[in-house]
Amino acid sequence: MTLTSSYLLSLTTFAYLAAAFLYLVLWVFRVRKVGVLATIVTVGGFSLQTAGIILRWIESYQLGYGHAPLSNLYESLVFFSWVTILVYLVLEWRIRNRVIGAFATPFASLTMAYASFSPRVEDAIQPLIPALQSNWLIAHVVTCFLGYASFAVACGLGIMYLIRGDSREGDGILSSLPRKRVIDDLMHQTIIFGFLWLSIGIITGAVWANEAWGTYWSWDPKETWSLITWFVYAIALHARFVKGWTGNRIAYLSIIGFISVIFTYFGVNFLLSGLHSYGSQ
Amino acid sequence: MKNASRGRGENPVISFLTSIRLAIFLLITLAVTSIVGTVIPQGEPLQFYLERYGDTAFRLIHVLDLDNTYGSWWFVGLLILFSVNLIACTLKRLPHTLALYRKDSLEVDLDRLIRSSMKRSWETANGTDEIKRAKAIFAKAAGKAVGRDGVDGGHLLLAETGKWSYWGLYILHSSILVILFGAIIGTFFGFKGNLLLFEGEATDRVMSRDGQREIPLGFQVRCNDFFLDFYENGAPKEYRSDLSIYQNGTEVLSRSIRVNSPLSYDGITFYQSSYQAVPEVTIRVTSTDGLHKSLTIPAFEKIPWQEARLVFGILQYLPNVHGAPAARIAVSNEKGQIDAIWLVPGREKDLRFDGKDLRFTLEKAHMRYMTGLQVKKDPGVWIVWLGCTALIFGFVIVFWVPHRRIWLWCGERDGKTVVLLAGQSNKNQIQFEKDFARVEDALDRELGAMK
């Protein structure tokens, strides 16, 4: 058979599912070698996915459409999981702790599984409709998803913080998690990083909307929900800076923020109507 | 900081407006109330809400302007309160920041340096030469340094960067006010309108988007042509209008516009937003009394044939019946009699109407396109972009530009010549520790590993 992007991307799905499973095993049974294997599988899956995305880009040229693979729900899901893994791998490499993988990689695996297996998600390469024919497409989607992916990782860290509880060393599986202060700090850094990209994503969207429709802000549900998400994280940052909130409260805000991200991403497409409807096919 | 104002018995209104508590409350309220307008469809006629939500809910929607949530009195009120709170918090913090900014980092004593988070000291046996070299090394490794004599009996050198970063917070917060200001300018000094133009048609005015008033453009815009292209799968590929601008009857600008490529002239921008296709047919009618005529009939219009005292119009139009268009033409007279006949190209058809035999031929049938344009004037948009840029720069400064200070003190202490290196950074400690270690190593190579 010829090597197609769909084939590579479905392999990616299995690689990420395997990686998430291995990270869980690492966390629960604390076998160092499993952790190394988990990283290898994740990096392998990431390489496959990168190749798949590039191949899909080339295929779209072969079909005569010629556009970056960021134009519909399927492609955005693939890209979301790609950026999530990227953000996670950078984090793993910088802090040299693999247990976080058990909380971050499931987001990417579930996203890929949904993209690959849901009958609702059309995976054919489609041509770009006139509204999407813009150089802002890449800038807007890439910046938004860098934000979304960071928030996914921050949410994973928040969940990790909450279940970490106050257990001391040697208390079983919880004690193999990083110290609470470390998680808290990472969560904060990840939120700051995501907030910057979400801001840039909203701004590039506004510039694009102004270019295409003549209005930079029209309170379309997608725009409004991205602003609501922005507010949630703004609250988290202010509460931390001015009120000194840390720990549990920030962890809850990080989870609420990610729920808002998910609603901005899916909920708006499926439940509300508006200008971004092409994202739902 | 938090409750400092209360103790001094300040005006409770002012302490309310300057409270961060209010800021967080407003952020939460704006987030929650914004949801309303995404759940309830916006901008529909009032009848729609009555039918969909029933009597009681309708009254609530009407009173709270929930059909126009983001322009409603209470939402705008929240935004105004938010702006006031932002300004108030900024002003309240200003003296504190000014003090931080004006504080001379050379104005420290030895105890303060010893208490720094990062420090290292060396003792040297033979003073002046080594100290001279240590200072040179410090200036090279830590960056541009300023010095002062007589600090606790020694000489103090300081390498300082990013002191200005305290203003990042103000850039970040004022950027939001700048964006809101730009939006206000756009609302009051700009307009948004819609325009439908036939190919070949020109106009010098547009209808405002709410349909309430006509806005003169100050020049003429003409649609020369409209093109429509589809992909093989039927999805739209391109909408394009060829527009020309006329000033006092002379063409000054001519360009094609597409969905993501508008045209601007004299501060007014034209965007491709939609199109309408309207049929137009040309028929030839021959009457038994010897009269004959060719008539061009656009949709929605009645075209008279004076000599025969008849009026024609298009009743129905099918663009594609087995590959050819078909039109149903209505014919009527002054007596109020009316009849209709289906015509296809290339076939003559007869109709007996009011005692006369009429023979019809469909000479031409095609769609005429109207391009749908959004027309906008927004003098505030550059202010909004300025605000957006400031927001990003401000954010980067607030979170990633640290105020760093590295001091080098050289002097006599307890009868020994001491070199003390101390440093402090208000953010990004990890990077600072690395940079501090670099300076420390450079000095260590000179001063030896003595403690």
XYZ file of C-alpha atoms in Angstrom:
732
model
C 0.000 0.000 0.000
C 1.102 3.545 -0.524
C 1.999 5.584 2.481
C -0.759 8.086 3.131
C -1.205 10.737 5.771
C -4.331 8.969 7.102
C -2.289 5.822 7.655
C 0.439 7.685 9.527
C -2.082 9.588 11.611
C -3.991 6.458 12.595
C -0.686 4.883 13.662
C -0.120 8.016 15.734
C -3.385 7.406 17.549
C -2.185 3.981 18.691
C 1.252 5.290 19.596
C -0.239 7.991 21.814
C -2.685 5.559 23.440
C 0.258 3.268 24.170
C 2.310 6.184 25.510
C -0.497 7.302 27.834
C -0.808 3.712 29.087
C 2.959 3.441 29.663
C 3.067 6.749 31.554
C 0.235 5.464 33.768
C 2.176 2.262 34.383
C 5.246 4.334 35.219
C 3.282 6.380 37.705
C 1.541 3.450 39.383
C 4.383 0.916 39.428
C 7.345 3.273 39.354
C 9.484 1.279 36.932
C 12.105 3.591 35.503
C 12.563 1.607 32.305
C 8.859 1.921 31.508
C 9.284 5.681 31.734
C 12.097 5.646 29.185
C 9.955 3.459 26.935
C 7.008 5.852 27.350
C 9.156 8.757 26.225
C 10.469 6.769 23.258
C 6.918 5.824 22.207
C 5.764 9.438 22.604
C 8.646 10.812 20.571
C 8.046 8.095 17.981
C 4.345 8.947 17.802
C 5.189 12.620 17.567
C 7.540 11.966 14.646
C 4.901 9.877 12.883
C 2.359 12.607 13.445
C 4.703 15.333 12.197
C 5.332 13.260 9.062
C 1.569 12.680 8.738
C 0.789 16.391 8.952
C 3.476 17.276 6.395
C 2.263 14.505 4.105
C -1.319 15.746 4.392
C -0.102 19.200 3.431
C 1.620 17.737 0.343
C -1.475 15.652 -0.495
C -3.616 18.768 -0.441
C -1.324 20.228 -3.125
C -1.594 17.027 -5.128
C -5.378 17.358 -5.007
C -5.012 20.881 -6.358
C -6.250 22.582 -3.170
C -2.908 23.495 -1.653
C -3.455 24.623 1.900
C -2.010 24.042 5.353
C -3.744 21.172 7.173
C -5.514 23.453 9.641
C -8.830 24.009 7.945
C -11.456 21.736 9.475
C -12.301 19.926 12.699
C -10.263 16.797 11.895
C -7.165 18.782 11.017
C -7.523 21.020 14.049
C -7.851 17.990 16.361
C -4.723 16.460 14.885
C -2.892 19.753 15.311
C -4.192 20.197 18.872
C -2.840 16.812 19.927
C 0.433 17.558 18.126
C 0.948 20.832 20.012
C -0.103 19.227 23.314
C 2.568 16.553 22.896
C 5.083 19.213 21.879
C 4.375 21.330 24.973
C 4.508 18.216 27.145
C 7.794 16.967 25.680
C 9.405 20.376 26.223
C 8.169 20.277 29.816
C 9.441 16.732 30.355
C 12.819 17.636 28.902
C 13.134 20.779 30.995
C 12.084 19.442 34.368
C 13.141 15.819 33.830
C 10.046 14.295 35.334
C 8.087 11.722 33.381
C 5.149 11.185 35.737
C 3.511 14.346 34.397
C 3.103 12.380 31.158
C 0.364 10.329 32.813
C -1.646 13.553 33.117
C -0.724 15.250 29.841
C -0.549 12.568 27.163
C -4.139 11.305 27.698
C -5.396 14.643 26.313
C -3.476 14.046 23.100
C -4.448 10.358 22.874
C -8.136 11.031 23.451
C -8.095 13.848 20.915
C -6.495 11.635 18.274
C -8.856 8.777 19.099
C -11.837 11.100 18.731
C -10.490 12.513 15.455
C -9.854 9.041 14.039
C -12.872 7.102 15.242
C -15.780 9.509 15.608
C -18.195 9.287 12.680
C -18.871 12.953 13.297
C -15.396 13.966 12.190
C -14.851 14.078 8.426
C -11.221 13.281 7.667
C -11.176 13.931 3.910
C -9.027 16.801 2.649
C -11.400 19.557 1.660
C -10.730 22.663 -0.405
C -10.607 26.022 1.334
C -13.761 28.091 1.142
C -13.181 31.791 0.344
C -13.428 32.927 3.982
C -10.474 30.701 4.939
C -8.249 31.688 2.018
C -5.954 33.926 4.000
C -2.422 33.977 5.311
C -3.902 34.678 8.711
C -5.274 31.120 8.844
C -1.929 29.638 9.870
C -1.046 32.446 12.317
C -4.476 32.340 13.953
C -4.780 28.572 14.293
C -1.195 27.984 15.405
C -1.299 30.673 18.117
C -4.731 29.630 19.419
C -3.719 25.998 19.627
C -0.446 26.777 21.380
C -2.679 28.413 23.983
C -5.175 25.530 24.075
C -2.425 22.917 24.361
C -0.705 24.775 27.207
C -4.021 24.990 29.015
C -4.531 21.246 28.494
C -1.178 20.587 30.135
C -1.977 23.102 32.899
C -5.268 21.273 33.496
C -3.377 17.969 33.724
C -1.060 19.578 36.268
C -4.075 20.908 38.171
C -5.635 17.441 38.400
C -2.257 16.094 39.482
C -1.997 18.776 42.155
C -5.432 17.963 43.546
C -4.917 14.211 43.756
C -1.397 14.675 45.091
C -2.967 15.743 48.350
C -0.679 15.969 51.340
C 0.865 12.531 51.072
C 4.448 12.271 52.208
C 7.253 10.185 50.740
C 6.566 6.477 50.715
C 2.802 6.825 50.874
C 2.209 4.753 47.745
C 1.484 5.949 44.244
C 0.746 9.546 45.194
C 4.191 10.164 46.600
C 5.856 9.461 43.248
C 4.305 12.645 41.924
C 6.440 15.793 42.036
C 6.281 17.944 45.142
C 3.260 20.213 45.391
C 5.306 23.388 45.199
C 6.892 22.179 41.978
C 3.517 21.306 40.428
C 2.070 24.624 41.536
C 4.912 26.565 39.971
C 4.755 24.581 36.725
C 1.001 25.091 36.550
C 1.490 28.823 36.948
C 4.215 28.972 34.284
C 2.135 26.928 31.869
C -0.894 29.171 32.393
C 1.216 32.293 31.734
C 2.571 30.723 28.551
C -0.899 29.679 27.407
C -2.375 33.068 28.252
C 0.174 34.834 26.069
C -0.652 32.584 23.103
C -4.396 32.783 23.658
C -4.079 36.590 23.658
C -2.090 36.522 20.423
C -4.589 34.013 19.008
C -7.534 36.298 19.789
C -5.690 39.288 18.314
C -4.721 37.491 15.095
C -8.343 36.368 14.836
C -9.469 39.977 15.213
C -7.034 41.182 12.541
C -8.223 38.429 10.228
C -11.905 39.139 10.861
C -11.256 42.797 10.116
C -9.604 41.780 6.858
C -12.347 39.377 5.807
C -15.555 40.857 7.188
C -14.648 44.405 8.069
C -15.141 44.008 11.785
C -12.512 42.979 14.301
C -14.982 41.974 16.962
C -18.566 40.939 16.370
C -19.431 39.037 19.596
C -19.833 35.874 17.587
C -20.154 32.914 20.034
C -16.664 31.636 19.260
C -15.132 35.042 19.865
C -17.147 35.547 23.024
C -16.188 32.154 24.416
C -12.510 32.759 23.696
C -12.887 35.999 25.661
C -14.618 34.137 28.513
C -11.689 31.703 28.569
C -9.329 34.673 28.578
C -11.215 36.122 31.564
C -10.952 32.854 33.505
C -7.170 32.770 33.164
C -6.916 36.511 33.802
C -8.753 35.850 37.083
C -6.289 33.055 37.907
C -3.284 35.317 37.255
C -4.698 38.247 39.246
C -5.804 36.071 42.148
C -2.311 34.668 42.357
C -0.495 37.968 42.071
C -2.634 40.177 44.198
C -4.401 37.805 46.535
C -1.587 35.306 46.735
C -3.756 32.389 45.643
C -1.801 29.210 45.032
C -2.357 25.489 45.184
C -5.876 24.093 45.223
C -7.621 27.266 44.136
C -5.357 27.776 41.128
C -5.670 24.061 40.342
C -9.479 24.389 40.269
C -9.233 27.534 38.121
C -6.919 25.717 35.750
C -9.526 22.944 35.369
C -12.407 25.423 34.965
C -10.300 27.304 32.408
C -9.739 24.163 30.382
C -13.454 23.313 30.459
C -13.990 26.767 29.001
C -11.342 26.007 26.360
C -13.134 22.778 25.444
C -16.413 24.642 25.172
C -14.786 27.318 23.020
C -13.341 24.596 20.823
C -16.229 22.085 20.549
C -19.254 23.355 22.418
C -19.577 26.465 20.324
C -19.369 24.464 17.098
C -21.890 21.838 18.087
C -24.279 23.708 20.357
C -24.217 27.305 19.179
C -24.169 28.770 15.713
C -21.963 31.449 14.323
C -19.208 32.463 11.965
C -16.905 29.592 12.882
C -19.225 26.842 11.649
C -16.614 25.450 9.241
C -14.780 24.157 12.299
C -17.559 21.655 12.979
C -17.319 19.551 9.808
C -0.700 46.892 50.480
C -4.133 45.319 50.463
C -5.906 47.074 53.223
C -3.599 50.022 53.633
C -6.222 52.505 52.505
C -8.884 51.406 54.972
C -6.856 52.292 58.014
C -6.414 55.849 56.872
C -10.164 56.284 56.816
C -10.427 56.912 53.092
C -13.634 57.574 51.241
C -15.397 54.167 51.055
C -16.433 54.792 47.434
C -12.836 55.369 46.425
C -11.539 52.385 48.318
C -14.264 50.287 46.641
C -13.308 51.502 43.178
C -9.599 50.949 43.763
C -10.017 47.461 45.190
C -8.660 44.435 43.415
C -11.658 42.625 44.881
C -13.840 44.682 42.533
C -11.516 43.889 39.629
C -11.837 40.150 40.204
C -15.593 40.481 40.757
C -15.903 42.356 37.449
C -13.808 39.806 35.569
C -16.022 37.013 36.899
C -19.208 38.961 36.153
C -18.088 39.819 32.614
C -17.179 36.181 31.997
C -20.508 34.872 33.300
C -22.741 37.493 31.669
C -20.942 37.101 28.335
C -22.329 33.571 28.216
C -25.892 34.919 27.971
C -25.360 36.439 24.543
C -23.909 33.210 23.173
C -26.910 31.168 24.284
C -29.695 33.580 23.291
C -29.553 34.435 19.574
C -28.702 38.105 19.133
C -30.224 40.769 16.937
C -33.422 38.959 15.946
C -36.732 40.807 15.658
C -38.640 41.017 18.973
C -41.349 38.685 17.651
C -38.772 35.878 17.479
C -38.057 36.056 21.218
C -41.745 36.142 22.131
C -42.422 32.994 20.120
C -39.341 31.145 21.272
C -39.186 31.999 24.966
C -42.771 32.764 25.947
C -44.287 35.740 27.677
C -42.422 35.956 31.009
C -38.955 35.278 29.636
C -39.656 37.695 26.805
C -40.293 40.535 29.239
C -36.997 39.805 30.967
C -35.199 39.704 27.617
C -36.783 42.984 26.627
C -36.000 44.826 29.867
C -32.392 43.611 29.984
C -31.832 44.081 26.218
C -30.819 40.434 25.972
C -31.429 40.562 22.216
C -28.435 42.901 22.090
C -26.545 41.747 25.191
C -23.178 43.290 24.420
C -24.668 46.665 23.617
C -27.121 46.636 26.519
C -27.100 49.352 29.193
C -25.952 46.982 31.923
C -23.167 45.334 29.900
C -21.813 48.683 28.756
C -22.168 49.790 32.389
C -20.037 46.826 33.486
C -17.407 47.746 30.897
C -17.372 51.354 32.106
C -17.055 50.227 35.729
C -14.293 47.854 34.640
C -12.424 50.733 32.955
C -12.868 52.981 35.998
C -11.614 50.209 38.268
C -8.633 49.626 35.992
C -7.727 53.325 36.017
C -8.266 53.571 39.777
C -6.119 50.519 40.557
C -3.412 51.854 38.258
C -3.380 55.286 39.889
C -3.365 53.764 43.336
C -0.328 51.694 42.517
C 1.499 54.479 40.708
C 3.299 56.025 43.744
C 4.512 52.572 44.770
C 5.916 51.911 41.292
C 7.449 55.376 41.079
C 9.200 54.745 44.377
C 10.506 51.399 43.089
C 11.650 53.010 39.879
C 13.307 56.009 41.524
C 15.006 53.982 44.207
C 18.743 54.220 43.751
C 20.163 50.716 43.774
C 23.539 52.084 44.871
C 21.831 53.348 48.026
C 22.418 50.116 49.942
C 24.517 49.098 52.898
C 26.619 46.052 53.408
C 24.083 44.268 55.628
C 21.484 44.478 52.907
C 23.933 42.950 50.417
C 24.823 40.155 52.781
C 21.121 39.329 53.098
C 20.692 39.011 49.312
C 19.393 35.742 47.915
C 22.538 35.290 45.832
C 25.920 36.125 47.245
C 29.569 35.138 47.377
C 32.572 36.683 49.068
C 36.325 36.427 48.776
C 39.146 37.607 50.973
C 42.280 38.822 49.351
C 45.695 39.088 50.903
C 47.059 41.742 48.632
C 44.461 44.436 48.042
C 44.650 47.048 45.342
C 45.865 45.142 42.334
C 43.496 42.250 42.723
C 40.609 44.536 43.437
C 41.354 46.553 40.345
C 41.297 43.405 38.266
C 38.191 42.100 40.023
C 36.349 45.295 39.109
C 37.416 44.979 35.489
C 36.283 41.354 35.387
C 32.990 42.284 37.013
C 32.315 45.017 34.471
C 33.087 42.563 31.675
C 31.006 39.646 33.008
C 28.049 41.449 34.578
C 27.632 44.230 32.060
C 27.771 48.001 32.213
C 28.431 49.041 35.796
C 28.178 52.235 37.805
C 30.185 52.846 40.953
C 30.147 54.748 44.210
C 32.785 55.328 46.895
C 32.350 55.344 50.618
C 29.675 52.688 50.974
C 30.374 51.226 54.397
C 33.996 52.131 53.893
C 34.352 50.449 50.538
C 33.705 50.862 46.866
C 30.422 49.629 45.403
C 29.857 48.649 41.775
C 26.408 47.952 40.367
C 25.290 46.298 37.155
C 21.569 46.817 36.787
C 19.172 45.869 33.997
C 15.441 45.958 33.416
C 14.555 48.599 35.981
C 12.098 50.013 33.469
C 10.231 46.672 33.499
C 8.111 47.979 36.399
C 6.278 49.996 33.748
C 5.297 46.820 31.866
C 2.303 46.476 34.162
C 1.095 49.915 33.096
C 1.660 49.203 29.416
C -0.332 45.966 29.829
C -3.251 47.504 31.704
C -3.482 50.737 29.754
C -3.483 48.696 26.534
C -6.947 47.433 27.473
C -8.151 51.000 27.881
C -6.554 51.878 24.529
C -8.437 49.011 22.857
C -11.734 50.133 24.406
C -10.973 53.735 23.384
C -10.338 52.603 19.797
C -13.651 50.759 19.818
C -15.436 53.904 21.031
C -13.802 56.020 18.286
C -14.936 53.447 15.739
C -18.489 53.459 17.078
C -18.889 57.227 17.069
C -16.798 58.327 14.092
C -17.218 55.361 11.793
C -20.053 53.417 10.227
C -20.915 49.985 8.940
C -23.148 49.479 5.961
C -24.351 47.012 3.375
C -24.436 47.447 -0.356
C -25.969 45.383 -3.133
C -24.790 46.351 -6.609
C -25.728 44.891 -9.984
C -22.927 44.316 -12.420
C -22.569 47.644 -14.204
C -24.348 49.548 -11.448
C -22.830 52.458 -9.483
C -23.795 54.287 -6.317
C -22.583 57.082 -4.068
C -24.421 56.040 -0.917
C -24.843 52.928 1.256
C -27.499 51.710 3.662
C -26.376 51.509 7.286
C -26.292 47.982 8.673
C -29.302 48.544 10.890
C -31.225 49.723 7.821
C -32.055 53.037 9.492
C -30.239 55.577 7.358
C -28.446 56.162 4.068
C -24.816 57.198 4.327
C -23.228 59.308 1.540
C -19.809 58.016 0.507
C -18.422 61.209 -1.020
C -17.488 59.295 -4.186
C -19.001 56.726 -6.504
C -18.359 53.005 -6.442
C -19.174 50.892 -9.462
C -19.344 47.122 -9.766
C -17.928 46.307 -13.199
C -18.178 42.552 -12.891
C -18.898 39.776 -10.444
C -17.369 36.302 -10.647
C -18.308 33.147 -8.889
C -16.277 29.954 -8.955
C -16.869 26.530 -7.427
C -14.719 23.511 -6.654
C -15.605 20.183 -8.226
C -17.322 19.095 -5.004
C -19.628 22.092 -5.184
C -18.012 24.114 -2.400
C -17.458 27.781 -3.206
C -13.937 28.592 -4.393
C -13.991 32.281 -5.094
C -16.235 35.316 -4.903
C -14.794 38.262 -6.735
C -16.042 41.716 -7.631
C -14.264 44.105 -9.964
C -14.838 47.542 -8.505
C -14.030 51.038 -9.718
C -14.043 54.229 -7.713
C -15.108 57.476 -9.367
C -14.374 60.881 -7.933
C -16.312 63.667 -9.668
C -16.936 61.413 -12.660
C -13.316 60.346 -13.204
C -12.083 56.886 -12.371
C -9.452 57.076 -9.626
C -9.102 53.454 -8.615
C -9.990 50.087 -10.097
C -9.420 46.756 -8.388
C -10.775 43.279 -7.834
C -11.853 42.399 -4.315
C -12.174 38.938 -2.826
C -13.318 37.672 0.562
C -9.973 38.213 2.251
C -8.831 41.086 0.094
C -10.879 44.267 0.452
C -10.520 47.649 -1.227
C -9.993 50.895 0.676
C -10.526 54.405 -0.585
C -10.705 57.622 1.392
C -10.936 55.776 4.723
C -13.828 53.618 3.557
C -13.300 49.906 2.960
C -15.368 47.575 0.773
C -15.497 43.872 1.658
C -16.842 41.044 -0.452
C -19.520 39.509 1.737
C -22.268 37.912 -0.344
C -23.975 37.891 -3.705
C -27.377 37.485 -5.239
C -28.245 36.098 -8.629
C -31.239 37.630 -10.343
C -32.605 36.288 -13.660
C -33.143 38.425 -16.747
C -34.767 37.271 -19.980
C -35.168 38.705 -23.456
C -38.266 37.590 -25.338
C -39.564 38.249 -28.822
C -43.321 38.547 -29.135
C -45.230 38.536 -32.433
C -48.899 39.398 -32.512
C -51.363 38.228 -35.191
C -52.175 41.864 -36.001
C -48.640 42.272 -37.371
C -46.910 43.880 -34.419
C -43.650 42.412 -33.096
C -41.091 43.413 -30.504
C -38.080 42.270 -28.456
C -38.372 42.957 -24.766
C -35.753 42.599 -22.020
C -37.367 41.761 -18.710
C -35.406 41.827 -15.447
C -36.770 39.945 -12.433
C -39.242 41.780 -10.197
C -40.015 44.329 -12.918
C -42.956 44.852 -15.278
C -42.034 45.792 -18.826
C -44.766 47.371 -20.987
C -45.228 46.969 -24.727
C -46.942 50.234 -25.508
C -48.183 49.505 -29.067
C -49.890 46.248 -28.118
C -51.049 47.623 -24.726
C -49.564 44.632 -22.916
C -47.325 44.267 -19.856
C -44.821 41.451 -19.292
C -42.998 40.138 -16.268
C -41.090 37.059 -15.053
C -43.318 34.861 -12.927
C -40.906 31.982 -12.392
C -37.390 31.191 -13.475
C -35.587 27.881 -13.503
C -31.905 28.219 -14.356
C -31.440 24.596 -15.363
C -34.125 22.339 -16.818
C -32.320 19.479 -18.602
C -29.421 21.773 -19.279
C -31.340 24.846 -20.417
C -33.075 27.659 -18.569
C -36.845 27.968 -18.503
C -38.881 31.069 -17.741
C -42.571 31.473 -17.036
C -43.649 34.803 -18.443
C -46.747 36.612 -17.247
C -48.688 38.731 -19.679
C -51.449 41.151 -18.621
C -53.451 44.064 -19.980
C -55.301 47.136 -18.705
C -58.527 45.190 -18.234
C -56.885 43.175 -15.528
C -56.724 39.973 -17.515
C -53.636 37.868 -16.898
C -52.120 34.690 -18.281
C -48.759 32.974 -18.186
C -46.637 30.789 -20.443
C -43.531 28.635 -19.960
C -40.724 29.358 -22.426
C -37.531 27.499 -23.198
C -34.849 28.673 -25.631
C -35.221 27.675 -29.299
C -38.932 26.826 -29.235
C -41.734 29.099 -30.329
C -44.888 28.991 -28.308
C -48.340 30.407 -28.912
C -50.763 31.898 -26.450
C -54.231 33.220 -27.155
C -54.738 36.257 -24.957
C -57.663 38.706 -25.030
C -58.719 37.677 -28.515
C -55.235 37.936 -30.013
C -52.750 35.207 -30.921
C -49.314 35.871 -29.510
C -46.191 33.983 -30.556
C -43.325 33.921 -28.024
C -39.647 33.166 -28.471
C -37.138 33.106 -25.645
C -34.169 34.906 -27.196
C -31.951 35.116 -24.184
C -32.104 33.992 -20.568
C -29.347 34.474 -18.030
C -28.605 35.333 -14.413
C -27.527 38.831 -13.548
C -25.335 38.996 -10.499
C -25.522 41.461 -7.673
C -22.497 41.642 -5.469
C -23.075 42.013 -1.731
C -20.546 44.302 -0.085
C -19.882 45.267 3.489
C -18.859 48.873 3.679
C -16.972 50.140 6.682
C -15.321 53.225 7.968
C -13.452 52.773 11.231
C -10.966 55.479 12.194
C -10.454 53.689 15.529
C -9.062 50.440 14.164
C -5.420 51.589 14.326
C -5.883 52.549 17.939
C -7.205 49.037 18.583
C -4.154 47.497 16.891
C -1.888 49.773 18.895
C -3.622 48.565 22.068
C -3.283 44.910 21.011
C 0.446 45.346 20.340
C 0.898 47.075 23.701
C -1.008 44.249 25.383
C 1.399 41.623 24.079
C 4.538 43.683 24.762
C 3.253 44.634 28.206
C 2.528 40.992 29.008
C 5.985 39.875 27.895
C 7.615 42.643 29.971
C 5.538 41.846 33.055
C 6.318 38.141 32.984
C 9.706 37.819 31.349
C 11.722 41.005 31.747
C 13.291 40.933 35.198
C 14.748 43.772 37.194
C 18.205 42.452 37.957
C 20.880 43.906 40.140
C 24.353 42.562 40.712
C 26.577 44.389 43.191
C 30.294 44.133 43.816
C 31.556 45.602 47.060
C 35.275 45.867 47.749
C 36.582 47.151 51.026
C 38.075 46.521 54.428
C 36.105 44.376 56.812
C 37.341 43.017 60.155
C 40.854 43.939 59.098
C 40.713 41.991 55.843
C 40.239 43.067 52.269
C 36.924 41.602 51.201
C 35.283 41.316 47.810
C 31.541 40.685 48.049
C 29.357 39.726 45.114
C 25.590 39.914 45.644
C 22.636 39.709 43.305
C 18.912 39.943 43.123
C 16.291 39.457 40.445
C 12.547 39.905 40.756
C 11.643 37.158 38.292
C 13.033 34.188 36.402
C 15.323 33.069 39.239
C 16.630 30.022 37.411
C 18.111 32.015 34.548
C 19.427 34.600 37.003
C 21.169 31.921 39.031
C 22.954 30.765 35.885
C 24.029 34.288 34.944
C 25.095 35.027 38.493
C 27.162 31.848 38.537
C 28.913 32.989 35.358
C 30.019 36.247 37.031
C 30.937 34.326 40.140
C 33.109 31.881 38.168
C 34.866 34.685 36.333
C 35.747 36.338 39.625
C 36.637 33.040 41.209
C 39.272 32.395 38.582
C 40.889 35.692 39.524
C 40.436 35.680 43.273
C 40.981 31.987 43.872
C 38.739 29.620 45.721
C 39.237 31.356 49.056
C 36.182 31.913 51.169
